[in-house]
Coordinates of C-alpha atoms in Angstrom, one line a residue:
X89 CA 67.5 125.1 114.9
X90 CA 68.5 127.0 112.3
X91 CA 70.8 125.3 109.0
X92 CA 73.7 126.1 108.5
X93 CA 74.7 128.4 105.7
X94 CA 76.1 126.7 102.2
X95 CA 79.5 128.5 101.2
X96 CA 81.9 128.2 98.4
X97 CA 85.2 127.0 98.7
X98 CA 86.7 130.1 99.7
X99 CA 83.9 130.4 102.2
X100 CA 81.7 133.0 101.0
X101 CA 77.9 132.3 101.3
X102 CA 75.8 131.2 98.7
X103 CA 72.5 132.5 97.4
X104 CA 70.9 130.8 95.1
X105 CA 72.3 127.1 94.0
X106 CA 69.2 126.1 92.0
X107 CA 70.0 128.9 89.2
X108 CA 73.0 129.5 87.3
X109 CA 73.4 133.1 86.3
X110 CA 72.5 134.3 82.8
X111 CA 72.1 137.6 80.8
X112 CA 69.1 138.2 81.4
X113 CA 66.1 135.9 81.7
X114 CA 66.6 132.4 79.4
X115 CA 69.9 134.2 78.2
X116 CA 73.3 132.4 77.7
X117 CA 74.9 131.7 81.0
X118 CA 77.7 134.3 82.5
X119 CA 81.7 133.4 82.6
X120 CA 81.5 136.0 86.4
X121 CA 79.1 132.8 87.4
X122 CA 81.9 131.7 89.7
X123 CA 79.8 129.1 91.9
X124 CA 78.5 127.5 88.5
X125 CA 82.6 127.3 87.5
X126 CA 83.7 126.1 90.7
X127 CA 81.3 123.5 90.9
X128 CA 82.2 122.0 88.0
X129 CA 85.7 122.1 87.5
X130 CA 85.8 120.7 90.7
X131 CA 83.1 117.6 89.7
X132 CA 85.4 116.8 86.3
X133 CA 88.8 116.7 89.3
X134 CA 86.6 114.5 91.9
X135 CA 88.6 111.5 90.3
X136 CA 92.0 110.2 90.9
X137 CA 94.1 107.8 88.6
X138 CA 93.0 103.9 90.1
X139 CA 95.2 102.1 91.6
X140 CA 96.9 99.5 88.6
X141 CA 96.5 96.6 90.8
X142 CA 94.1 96.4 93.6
X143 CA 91.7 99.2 92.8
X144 CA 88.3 97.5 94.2
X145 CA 88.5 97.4 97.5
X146 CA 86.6 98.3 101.0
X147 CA 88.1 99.0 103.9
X148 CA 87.7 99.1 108.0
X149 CA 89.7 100.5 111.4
X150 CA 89.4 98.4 114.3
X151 CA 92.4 96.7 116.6
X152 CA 95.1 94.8 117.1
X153 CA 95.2 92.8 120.8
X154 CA 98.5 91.0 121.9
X155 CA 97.8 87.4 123.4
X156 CA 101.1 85.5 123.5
X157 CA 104.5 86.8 124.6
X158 CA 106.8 87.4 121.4
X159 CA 109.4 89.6 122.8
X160 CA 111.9 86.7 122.8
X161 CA 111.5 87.4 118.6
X162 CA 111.0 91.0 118.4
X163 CA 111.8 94.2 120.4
X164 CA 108.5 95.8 118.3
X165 CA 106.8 98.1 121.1
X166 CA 103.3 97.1 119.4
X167 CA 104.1 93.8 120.5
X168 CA 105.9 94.2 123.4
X169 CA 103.1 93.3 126.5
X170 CA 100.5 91.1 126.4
X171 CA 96.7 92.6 125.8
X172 CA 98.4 95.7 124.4
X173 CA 96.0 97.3 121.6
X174 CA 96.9 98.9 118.9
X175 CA 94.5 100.6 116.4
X176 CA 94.6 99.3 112.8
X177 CA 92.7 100.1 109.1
X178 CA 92.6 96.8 107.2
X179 CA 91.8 97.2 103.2
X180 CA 90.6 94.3 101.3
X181 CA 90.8 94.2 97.5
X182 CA 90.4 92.0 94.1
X183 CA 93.5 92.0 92.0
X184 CA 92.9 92.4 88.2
X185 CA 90.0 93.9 88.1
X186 CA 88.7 97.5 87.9
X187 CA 87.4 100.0 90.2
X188 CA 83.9 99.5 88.9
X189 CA 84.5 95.7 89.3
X190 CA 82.4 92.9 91.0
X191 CA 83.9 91.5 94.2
X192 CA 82.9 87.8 93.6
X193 CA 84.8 86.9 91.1
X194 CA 87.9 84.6 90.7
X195 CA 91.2 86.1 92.0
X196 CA 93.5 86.9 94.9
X197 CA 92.5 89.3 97.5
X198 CA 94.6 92.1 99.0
X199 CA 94.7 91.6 102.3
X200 CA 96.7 95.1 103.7
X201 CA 96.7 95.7 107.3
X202 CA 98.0 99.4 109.1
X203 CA 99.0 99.3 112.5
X204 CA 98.7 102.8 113.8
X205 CA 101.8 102.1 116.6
X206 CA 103.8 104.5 119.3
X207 CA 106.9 104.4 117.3
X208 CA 104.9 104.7 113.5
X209 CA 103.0 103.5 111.1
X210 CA 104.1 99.6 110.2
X211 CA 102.6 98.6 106.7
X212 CA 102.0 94.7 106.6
X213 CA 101.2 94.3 102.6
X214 CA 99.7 90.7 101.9
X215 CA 97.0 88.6 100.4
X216 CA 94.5 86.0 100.9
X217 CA 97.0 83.3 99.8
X218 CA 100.5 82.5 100.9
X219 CA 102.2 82.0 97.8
X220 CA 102.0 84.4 94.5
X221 CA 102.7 83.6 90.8
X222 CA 105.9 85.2 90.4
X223 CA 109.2 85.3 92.6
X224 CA 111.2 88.4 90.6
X225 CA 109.4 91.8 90.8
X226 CA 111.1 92.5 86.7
X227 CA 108.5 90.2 85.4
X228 CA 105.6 92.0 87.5
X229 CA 104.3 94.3 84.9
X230 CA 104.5 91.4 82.4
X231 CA 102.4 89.4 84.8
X232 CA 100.0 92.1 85.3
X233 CA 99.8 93.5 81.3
X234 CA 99.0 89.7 80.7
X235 CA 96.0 89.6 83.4
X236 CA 94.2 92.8 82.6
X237 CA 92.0 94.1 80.4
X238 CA 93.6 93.6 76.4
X239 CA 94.0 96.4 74.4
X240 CA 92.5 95.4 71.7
X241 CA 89.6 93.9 72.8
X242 CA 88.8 95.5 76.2
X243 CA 88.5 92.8 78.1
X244 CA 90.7 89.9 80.0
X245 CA 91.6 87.1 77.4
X246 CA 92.4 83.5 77.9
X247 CA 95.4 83.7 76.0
X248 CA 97.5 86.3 77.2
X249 CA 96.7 84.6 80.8
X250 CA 97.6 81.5 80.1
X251 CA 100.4 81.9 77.9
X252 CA 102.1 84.1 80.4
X253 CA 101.2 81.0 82.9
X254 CA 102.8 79.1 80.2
X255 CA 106.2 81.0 80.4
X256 CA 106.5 80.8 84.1
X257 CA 106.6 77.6 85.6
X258 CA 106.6 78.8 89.0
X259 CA 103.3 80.1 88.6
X260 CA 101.9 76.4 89.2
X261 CA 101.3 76.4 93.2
X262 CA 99.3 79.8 93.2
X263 CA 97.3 78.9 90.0
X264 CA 96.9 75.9 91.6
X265 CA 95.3 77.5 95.0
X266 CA 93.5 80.6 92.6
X267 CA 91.2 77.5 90.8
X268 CA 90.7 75.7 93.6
X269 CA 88.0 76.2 96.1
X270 CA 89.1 79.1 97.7
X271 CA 89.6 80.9 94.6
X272 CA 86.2 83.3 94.8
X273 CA 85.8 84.2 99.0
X274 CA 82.6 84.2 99.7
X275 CA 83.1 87.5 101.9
X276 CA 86.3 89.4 103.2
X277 CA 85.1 88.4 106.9
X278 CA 85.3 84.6 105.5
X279 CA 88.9 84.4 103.8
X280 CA 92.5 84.1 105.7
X281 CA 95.3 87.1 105.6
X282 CA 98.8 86.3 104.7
X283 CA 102.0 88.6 105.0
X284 CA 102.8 86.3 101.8
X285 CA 106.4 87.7 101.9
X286 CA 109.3 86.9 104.0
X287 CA 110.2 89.6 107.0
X288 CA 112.7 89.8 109.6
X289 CA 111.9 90.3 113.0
X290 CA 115.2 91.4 115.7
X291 CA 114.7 91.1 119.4
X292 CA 116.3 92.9 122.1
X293 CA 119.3 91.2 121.9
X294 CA 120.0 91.6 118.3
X295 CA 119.1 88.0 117.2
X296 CA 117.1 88.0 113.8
X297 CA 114.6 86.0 112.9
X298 CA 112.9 85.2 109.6
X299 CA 108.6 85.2 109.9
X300 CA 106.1 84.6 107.7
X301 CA 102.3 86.1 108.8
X302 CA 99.1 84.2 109.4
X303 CA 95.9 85.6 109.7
X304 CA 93.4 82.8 110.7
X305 CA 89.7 84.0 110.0
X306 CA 87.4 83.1 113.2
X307 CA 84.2 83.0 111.2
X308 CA 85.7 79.9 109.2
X309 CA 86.7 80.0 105.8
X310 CA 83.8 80.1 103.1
X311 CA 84.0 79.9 99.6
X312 CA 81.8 79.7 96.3
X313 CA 81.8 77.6 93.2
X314 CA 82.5 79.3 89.9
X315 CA 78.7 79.0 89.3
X316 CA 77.8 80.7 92.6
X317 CA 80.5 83.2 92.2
X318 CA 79.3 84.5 89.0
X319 CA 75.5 84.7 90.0
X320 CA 76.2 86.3 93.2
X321 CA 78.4 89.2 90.7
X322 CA 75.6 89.7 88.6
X323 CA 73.0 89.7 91.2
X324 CA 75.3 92.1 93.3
X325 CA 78.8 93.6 92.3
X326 CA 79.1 94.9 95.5
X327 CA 78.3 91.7 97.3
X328 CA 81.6 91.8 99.5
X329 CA 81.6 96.0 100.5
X330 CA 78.0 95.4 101.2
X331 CA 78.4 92.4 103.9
X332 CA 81.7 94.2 105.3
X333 CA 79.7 97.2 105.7
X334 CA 76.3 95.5 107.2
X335 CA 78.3 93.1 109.7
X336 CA 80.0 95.3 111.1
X337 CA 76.8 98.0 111.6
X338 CA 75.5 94.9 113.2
X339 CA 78.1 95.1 116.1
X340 CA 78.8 91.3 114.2
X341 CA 82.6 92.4 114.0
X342 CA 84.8 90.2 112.2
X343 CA 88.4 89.0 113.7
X344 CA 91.5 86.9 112.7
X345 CA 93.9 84.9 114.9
X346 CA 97.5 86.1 114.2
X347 CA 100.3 83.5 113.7
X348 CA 103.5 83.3 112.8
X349 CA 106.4 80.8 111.3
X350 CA 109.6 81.7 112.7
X351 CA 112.8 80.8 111.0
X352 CA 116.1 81.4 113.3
X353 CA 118.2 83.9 110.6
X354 CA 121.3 80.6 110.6
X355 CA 118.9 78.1 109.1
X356 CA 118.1 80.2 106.2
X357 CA 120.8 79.5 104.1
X358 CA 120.6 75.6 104.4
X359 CA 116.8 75.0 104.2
X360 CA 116.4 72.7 101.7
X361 CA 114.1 75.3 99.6
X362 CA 115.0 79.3 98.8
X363 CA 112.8 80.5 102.4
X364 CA 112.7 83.8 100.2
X365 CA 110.7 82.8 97.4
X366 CA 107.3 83.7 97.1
X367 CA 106.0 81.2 95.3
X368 CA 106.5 78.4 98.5
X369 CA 105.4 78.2 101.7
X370 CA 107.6 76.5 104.6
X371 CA 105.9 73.5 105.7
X372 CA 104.1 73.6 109.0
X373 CA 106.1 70.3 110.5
X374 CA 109.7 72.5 110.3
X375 CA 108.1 76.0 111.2
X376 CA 104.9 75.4 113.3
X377 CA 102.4 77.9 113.4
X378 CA 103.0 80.6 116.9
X379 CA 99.9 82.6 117.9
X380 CA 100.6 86.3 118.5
X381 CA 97.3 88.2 118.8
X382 CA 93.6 88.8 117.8
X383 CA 92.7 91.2 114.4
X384 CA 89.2 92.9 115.5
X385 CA 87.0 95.0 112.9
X386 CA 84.8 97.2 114.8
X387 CA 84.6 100.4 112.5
X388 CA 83.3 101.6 109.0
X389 CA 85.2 104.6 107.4
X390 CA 82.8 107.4 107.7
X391 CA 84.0 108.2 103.9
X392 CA 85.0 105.6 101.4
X393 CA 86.7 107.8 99.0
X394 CA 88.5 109.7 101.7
X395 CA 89.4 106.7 104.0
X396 CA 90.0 103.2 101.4
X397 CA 90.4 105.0 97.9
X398 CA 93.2 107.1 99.6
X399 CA 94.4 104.9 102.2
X400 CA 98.1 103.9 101.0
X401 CA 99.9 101.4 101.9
X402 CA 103.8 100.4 101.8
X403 CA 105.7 97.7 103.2
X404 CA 108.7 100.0 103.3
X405 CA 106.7 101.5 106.4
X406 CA 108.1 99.4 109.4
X407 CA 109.3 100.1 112.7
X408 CA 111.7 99.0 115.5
X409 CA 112.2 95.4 115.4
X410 CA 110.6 94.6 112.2
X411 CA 112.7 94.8 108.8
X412 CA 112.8 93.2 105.5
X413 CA 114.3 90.0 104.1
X414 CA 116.0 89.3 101.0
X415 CA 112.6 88.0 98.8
X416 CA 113.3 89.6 96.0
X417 CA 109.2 90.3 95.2
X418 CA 109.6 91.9 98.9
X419 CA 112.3 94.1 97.4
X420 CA 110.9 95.2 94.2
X421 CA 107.8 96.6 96.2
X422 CA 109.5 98.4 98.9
X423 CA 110.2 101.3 96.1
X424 CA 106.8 100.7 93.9
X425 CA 104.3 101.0 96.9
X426 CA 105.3 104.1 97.8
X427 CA 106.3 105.8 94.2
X428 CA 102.8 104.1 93.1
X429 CA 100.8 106.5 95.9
X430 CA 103.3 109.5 95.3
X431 CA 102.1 109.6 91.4
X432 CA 98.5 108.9 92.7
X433 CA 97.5 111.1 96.0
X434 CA 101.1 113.3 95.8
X435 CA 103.7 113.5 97.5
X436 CA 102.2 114.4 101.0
X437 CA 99.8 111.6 100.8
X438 CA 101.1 110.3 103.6
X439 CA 99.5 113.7 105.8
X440 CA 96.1 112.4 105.1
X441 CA 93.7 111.4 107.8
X442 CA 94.1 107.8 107.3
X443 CA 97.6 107.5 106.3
X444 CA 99.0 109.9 108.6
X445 CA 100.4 108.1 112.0
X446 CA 97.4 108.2 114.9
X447 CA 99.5 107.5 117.8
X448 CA 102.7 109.6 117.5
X449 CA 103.4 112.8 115.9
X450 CA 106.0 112.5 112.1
X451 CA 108.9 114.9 112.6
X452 CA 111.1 114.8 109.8
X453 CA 112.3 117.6 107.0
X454 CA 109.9 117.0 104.3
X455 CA 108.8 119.9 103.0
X456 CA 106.4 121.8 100.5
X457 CA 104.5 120.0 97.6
X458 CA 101.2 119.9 96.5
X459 CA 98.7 120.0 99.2
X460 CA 101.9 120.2 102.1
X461 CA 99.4 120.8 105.8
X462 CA 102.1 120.4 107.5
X463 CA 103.3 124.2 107.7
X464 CA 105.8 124.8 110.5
X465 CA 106.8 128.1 112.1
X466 CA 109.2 130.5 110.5
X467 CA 111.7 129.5 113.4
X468 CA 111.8 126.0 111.7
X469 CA 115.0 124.7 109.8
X470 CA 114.7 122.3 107.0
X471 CA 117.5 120.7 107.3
X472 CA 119.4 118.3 109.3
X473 CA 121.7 118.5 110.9
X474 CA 121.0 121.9 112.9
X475 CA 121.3 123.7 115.8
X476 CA 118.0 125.0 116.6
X477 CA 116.6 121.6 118.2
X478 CA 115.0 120.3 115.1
X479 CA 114.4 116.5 115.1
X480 CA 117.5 114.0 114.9
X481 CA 118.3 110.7 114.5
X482 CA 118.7 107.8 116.8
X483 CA 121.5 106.0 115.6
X484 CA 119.5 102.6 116.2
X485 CA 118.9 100.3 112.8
X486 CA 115.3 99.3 113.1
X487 CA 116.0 95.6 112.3
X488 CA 119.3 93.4 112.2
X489 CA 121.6 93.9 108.6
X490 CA 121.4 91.3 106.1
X491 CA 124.7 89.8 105.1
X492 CA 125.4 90.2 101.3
X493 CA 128.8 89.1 98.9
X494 CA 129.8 88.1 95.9
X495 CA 130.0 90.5 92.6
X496 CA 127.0 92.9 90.8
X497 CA 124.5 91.7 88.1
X498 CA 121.5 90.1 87.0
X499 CA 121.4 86.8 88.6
X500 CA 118.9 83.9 89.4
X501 CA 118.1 83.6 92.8
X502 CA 120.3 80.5 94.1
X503 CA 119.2 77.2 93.9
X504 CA 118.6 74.6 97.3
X505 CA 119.0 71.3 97.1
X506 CA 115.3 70.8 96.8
X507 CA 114.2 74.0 95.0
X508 CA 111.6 73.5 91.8
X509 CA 108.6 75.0 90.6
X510 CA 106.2 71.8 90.9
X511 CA 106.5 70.2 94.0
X512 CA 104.3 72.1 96.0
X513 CA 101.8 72.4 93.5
X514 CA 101.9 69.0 94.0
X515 CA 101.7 68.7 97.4
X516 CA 98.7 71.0 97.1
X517 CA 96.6 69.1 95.1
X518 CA 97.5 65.6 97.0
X519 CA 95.6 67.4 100.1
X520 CA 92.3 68.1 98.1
X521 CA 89.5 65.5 98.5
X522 CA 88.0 63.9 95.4
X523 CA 85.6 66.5 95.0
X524 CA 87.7 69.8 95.8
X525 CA 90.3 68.1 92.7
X526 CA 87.4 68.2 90.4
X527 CA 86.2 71.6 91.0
X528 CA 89.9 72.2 90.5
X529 CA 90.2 70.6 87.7
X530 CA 87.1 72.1 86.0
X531 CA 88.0 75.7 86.9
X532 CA 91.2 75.1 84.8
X533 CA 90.1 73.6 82.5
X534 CA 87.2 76.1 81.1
X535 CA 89.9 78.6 80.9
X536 CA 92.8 76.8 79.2
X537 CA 90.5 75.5 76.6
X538 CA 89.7 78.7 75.1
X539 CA 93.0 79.4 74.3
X540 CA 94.1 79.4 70.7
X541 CA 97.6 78.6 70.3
X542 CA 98.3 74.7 70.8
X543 CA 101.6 75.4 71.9
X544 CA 100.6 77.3 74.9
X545 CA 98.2 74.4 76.2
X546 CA 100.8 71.9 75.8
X547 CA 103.3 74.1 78.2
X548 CA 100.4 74.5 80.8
X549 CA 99.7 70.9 80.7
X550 CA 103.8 70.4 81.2
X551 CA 103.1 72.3 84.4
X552 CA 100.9 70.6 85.5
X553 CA 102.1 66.9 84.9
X554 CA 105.0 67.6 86.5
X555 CA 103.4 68.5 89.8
X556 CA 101.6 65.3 90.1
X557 CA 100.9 62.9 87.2
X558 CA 97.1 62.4 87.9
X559 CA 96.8 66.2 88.0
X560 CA 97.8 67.1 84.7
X561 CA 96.2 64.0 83.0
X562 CA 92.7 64.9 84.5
X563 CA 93.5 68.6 83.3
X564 CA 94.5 67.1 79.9
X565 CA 91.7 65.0 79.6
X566 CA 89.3 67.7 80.4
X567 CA 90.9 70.3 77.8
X568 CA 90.5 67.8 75.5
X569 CA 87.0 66.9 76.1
X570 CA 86.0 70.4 76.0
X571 CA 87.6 71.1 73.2
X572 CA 86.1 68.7 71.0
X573 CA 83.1 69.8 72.2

C-alpha cells in the first residue's frame, strides 16, 4: 500500500524534507527555500494567547440522558422527553494556574459543560464548587491580578492572596470550601459540577423559574491532602489529563447525576438571603435537590489543541426555555466569555469543529473575518430583513423578562433580612468532623502565616471569627504558633 505523498500547504508535493536548500554544497541556506520558510513561520504561530483564567485543562464529548420529567420547569427541547440524548463536550480546568501547570494542586476546577442541542448550542459555565469568592464581576480582575503569578517575583505570593481575601469579606465561604478537603480533587471523574450561577428556566406556559445546577459524580467524591497533592504534582503534572484520558480508553467512562434547586420566580424577592449572589448556596431544606438526567463521558478528543485548547465556551449561549438571572457575576460574564474567545481564536471561533453547533445548522448574517468557512453563494444577502428568503426571526423570547425599576448607577446589590458574608462560612465549617476542621484549619494556616503585613492577618482572622468563634481562634492560634516558629 503505497504512502501517501507529503505536500505543502498549498498542496504541492514535497521532495526532500531532510535538507534545507543551500548554495551549493555546505553553503548558506536559500531565501527561494519556501518549504524550509513555511515550516517555520508556521512552528513560531502554532501558539495562541492562553486563556487568563482556566488555561490547564483536558477535555471529553460524551452524552447527556434525560431521566425525570422537567417540562413542568422548562419548555428546553433537550429536555423535553424522557431518555432523550443529547451529545455534550465537558472541559475541566484549574483556575490560577498556567498552561504548563500541574493539575493537583489547590484550587477551583472549571467545570464547563456543551450541550450540542436541536435548537443550538447551550453553554452551562460552572465549577467544582457552588459558591465563588466574589459576587460583583468589577472586582474580577482585582481578584484574579491578586491570585496569579506577581510581577515582580514570578510567582503566586501569599500576600497579594490574602490581602485581597482580606478586603473582601464575602470571600469567606469559598475560601472556606478551597482549604478544606475538597480543595485538591483527586481526578476530574472524582469531583462534583456546579452551574455555580443563578439561571432561569420558563416552561410552556410562561412561568419562570429560578435553578441552580448539580452535577453529582457517581464514582464518589475523592480528594487529597495538601501533602498528597503536592507529591502527586511533582511525581506527575499531568496526573488529572492522564487518568481522564486512560479511564475513559478503558471503556471505564465516567458520569454525573444532574440535579437541580428550583426557586418559583415570586419567592425570589423575599428569600431571606440575595438567591443571586454567588457567594451562597440556597439550603437544601427550602429548595431540595430534583434529579434531571445522567452526564456520560465516553469519548477522548482525537486532538487536544484542536478540540479543549480551542473549545470556547459562553454562558451567553442558551436556548429556548433557559435564560439568565439577575447574579450580577452571571452578568459580567455573559460579555467576557465570549469577547475573551473573540481576542483569542477570532471572531469565527465559533465555526470550529468543536464549537460549531453538531445537531442543527447556524444561519445568521455574520459575515467575513479572519478564517470566515462559512462562504455562502453569491445569491446570498447579508442582511436582514430581505426578500430573497434569507433567515428570520421568530419573534419568541427564549426565556421569561426579568422585571427591573428604580433609577441608573452604581449600586450594592440589595440587602435581605438575613444577608452577610459569614454565616455560611459558618455553617460550613459546623458540618466538618474533627479531623476535616483540622486539615482545614492547617491549610489556612500555612498560607496566612507567610504573609508580611500584620494588618492583613488580623482582617483574615476577623473573617474568620465572625463565621464561627472556634473557627477563627483555631486559625489564630495556629498563625500564631507558626509564626513563632
Amino acid at each position: 500500500m503505497s504512502k501517501r505523498v507529503l505536500t505543502t500547504e498549498s498542496g504541492a508535493p514535497v521532495a526532500d524534507n531532510q535538507n534545507s536548500a543551500t548554495a551549493g554544497v555546505g553553503g548558506p541556506l536559500l531565501l527561494q527555500d519556501q518549504h524550509l520558510l513555511e515550516k517555520l513561520a508556521r512552528f513560531n504561530r502554532e501558539r495562541i494567547p492562553e486563556r487568563v483564567v482556566h488555561a490547564r485543562g483536558s477535555g471529553a464529548y460524551g452524552y447527556f440522558e434525560v431521566t425525570d420529567d422537567v417540562t413542568g420547569y422548562t419548555h428546553a427541547d433537550f429536555l423535553d422527553t424522557v431518555g432523550k440524548r443529547t451529545e455534550v463536550f465537558l472541559r475541566f480546568s484549574t483556575v490560577a494556574d498556567n498552561l504548563g501547570g500541574a493539575d493537583a494542586v489547590r484550587d477551583p476546577r472549571g467545570f464547563a459543560l456543551k450541550f450540542y442541542t436541536e435548537e443550538g448550542n447551550y453553554d452551562l459555565v460552572g465549577n467544582n464548587t457552588p459558591v465563588f469568592f466574589i459576587k460583583d464581576p468589577i472586582k474580577f480582575p482585582d481578584f484574579i491580578h491578586s491570585q496569579k503569578r506577581d510581577p515582580f517575583t514570578g510567582k503566586q505570593e501569599p500576600d497579594n492572596v490574602w490581602d485581597f481575601w482580606a478586603h473582601a469579606p464575602e470571600a469567606t465561604h469559598q475560601v472556606t470550601w478551597l482549604m478544606g478537603d475538597r480543595g485538591i480533587p483527586a481526578s476530574y471523574r472524582h469531583m462534583n459540577g456546579y452551574g455555580s450561577h443563578t439561571y432561569q428556566w420558563t416552561n410552556a406556559e410562561g412561568e419562570a423559574f429560578f435553578v441552580k445546577y448539580h452535577f453529582k459524580t457517581n464514582q464518589g467524591v475523592r480528594s487529597l491532602s495538601s501533602e498528597q497533592g503536592q507529591e502527586l504534582a511533582g511525581k506527575d503534572p499531568n496526573s488529572h489529563q492522564t487518568d481522564l484520558l486512560q479511564a475513559i480508553e478503558r471503556g471505564v467512562n465516567p458520569s454525573w447525576t444532574l440535579h437541580v434547586q428550583l426557586m418559583p420566580a415570586a419567592e425570589a424577592a423575599d428569600y431571606r438571603f440575595n438567591p443571586f449572589d454567588l457567594t451562597k448556596v440556597w439550603p437544601h431544606k427550602d429548595y431540595p435537590l430534583q434529579r434531571v438526567g445522567r452526564l456520560v463521558l465516553d469519548r477522548n478528543p482525537d486532538n487536544v489543541f484542536a478540540e479543549v485548547e480551542q473549545a470556547a465556551f459562553s454562558p451567553n449561549n442558551f436556548v429556548p426555555g433557559i435564560g439568565p438571572s439577575p447574579d450580577k457575576m452571571l452578568q459580567g460574564r455573559l460579555f467576557a466569555y465570549a469577547d475573551a474567545h473573540r481576542y483569542r481564536l477570532g471572531v469565527n471561533h465559533t465555526q470550529l469543529a468543536v464549537n460549531a453547533p453538531k445537531a442543527t445548522t447556524a444561519h445568521n448574517y455574520g459575515r467575513d473575518g479572519l478564517m470566515a468557512s462559512n462562504a455562502q453563494g453569491r445569491a446570498a444577502r447579508n442582511y436582514e430583513p430581505n426578500s430573497y428568503d434569507g433567515p428570520v426571526e421568530t419573534g419568541r423570547p427564549l426565556a421569561a423578562p426579568l422585571a427591573v425599576n428604580g433609577h441608573t448607577g452604581t449600586h450594592e446589590a440589595p440587602l435581605h433580612t438575613k444577608d452577610d458574608h459569614f454565616f455560611q462560612a459558618g455553617e460550613l465549617y459546623r458540618l466538618m468532623s474533627a479531623d476535616e476542621r483540622s486539615r482545614l484549619v492547617a491549610n489556612i494556616a500555612g498560607g496566612l502565616a507567610q504573609v508580611s503585613l500584620d494588618d492583613v492577618i488580623e482582617k483574615n482572622l476577623a473573617h474568620f471569627h465572625a463565621a464561627d468563634p472556634e473557627y477563627g481562634k483555631r486559625v489564630e492560634e495556629a498563625v500564631r504558633a507558626l509564626r513563632e516558629d
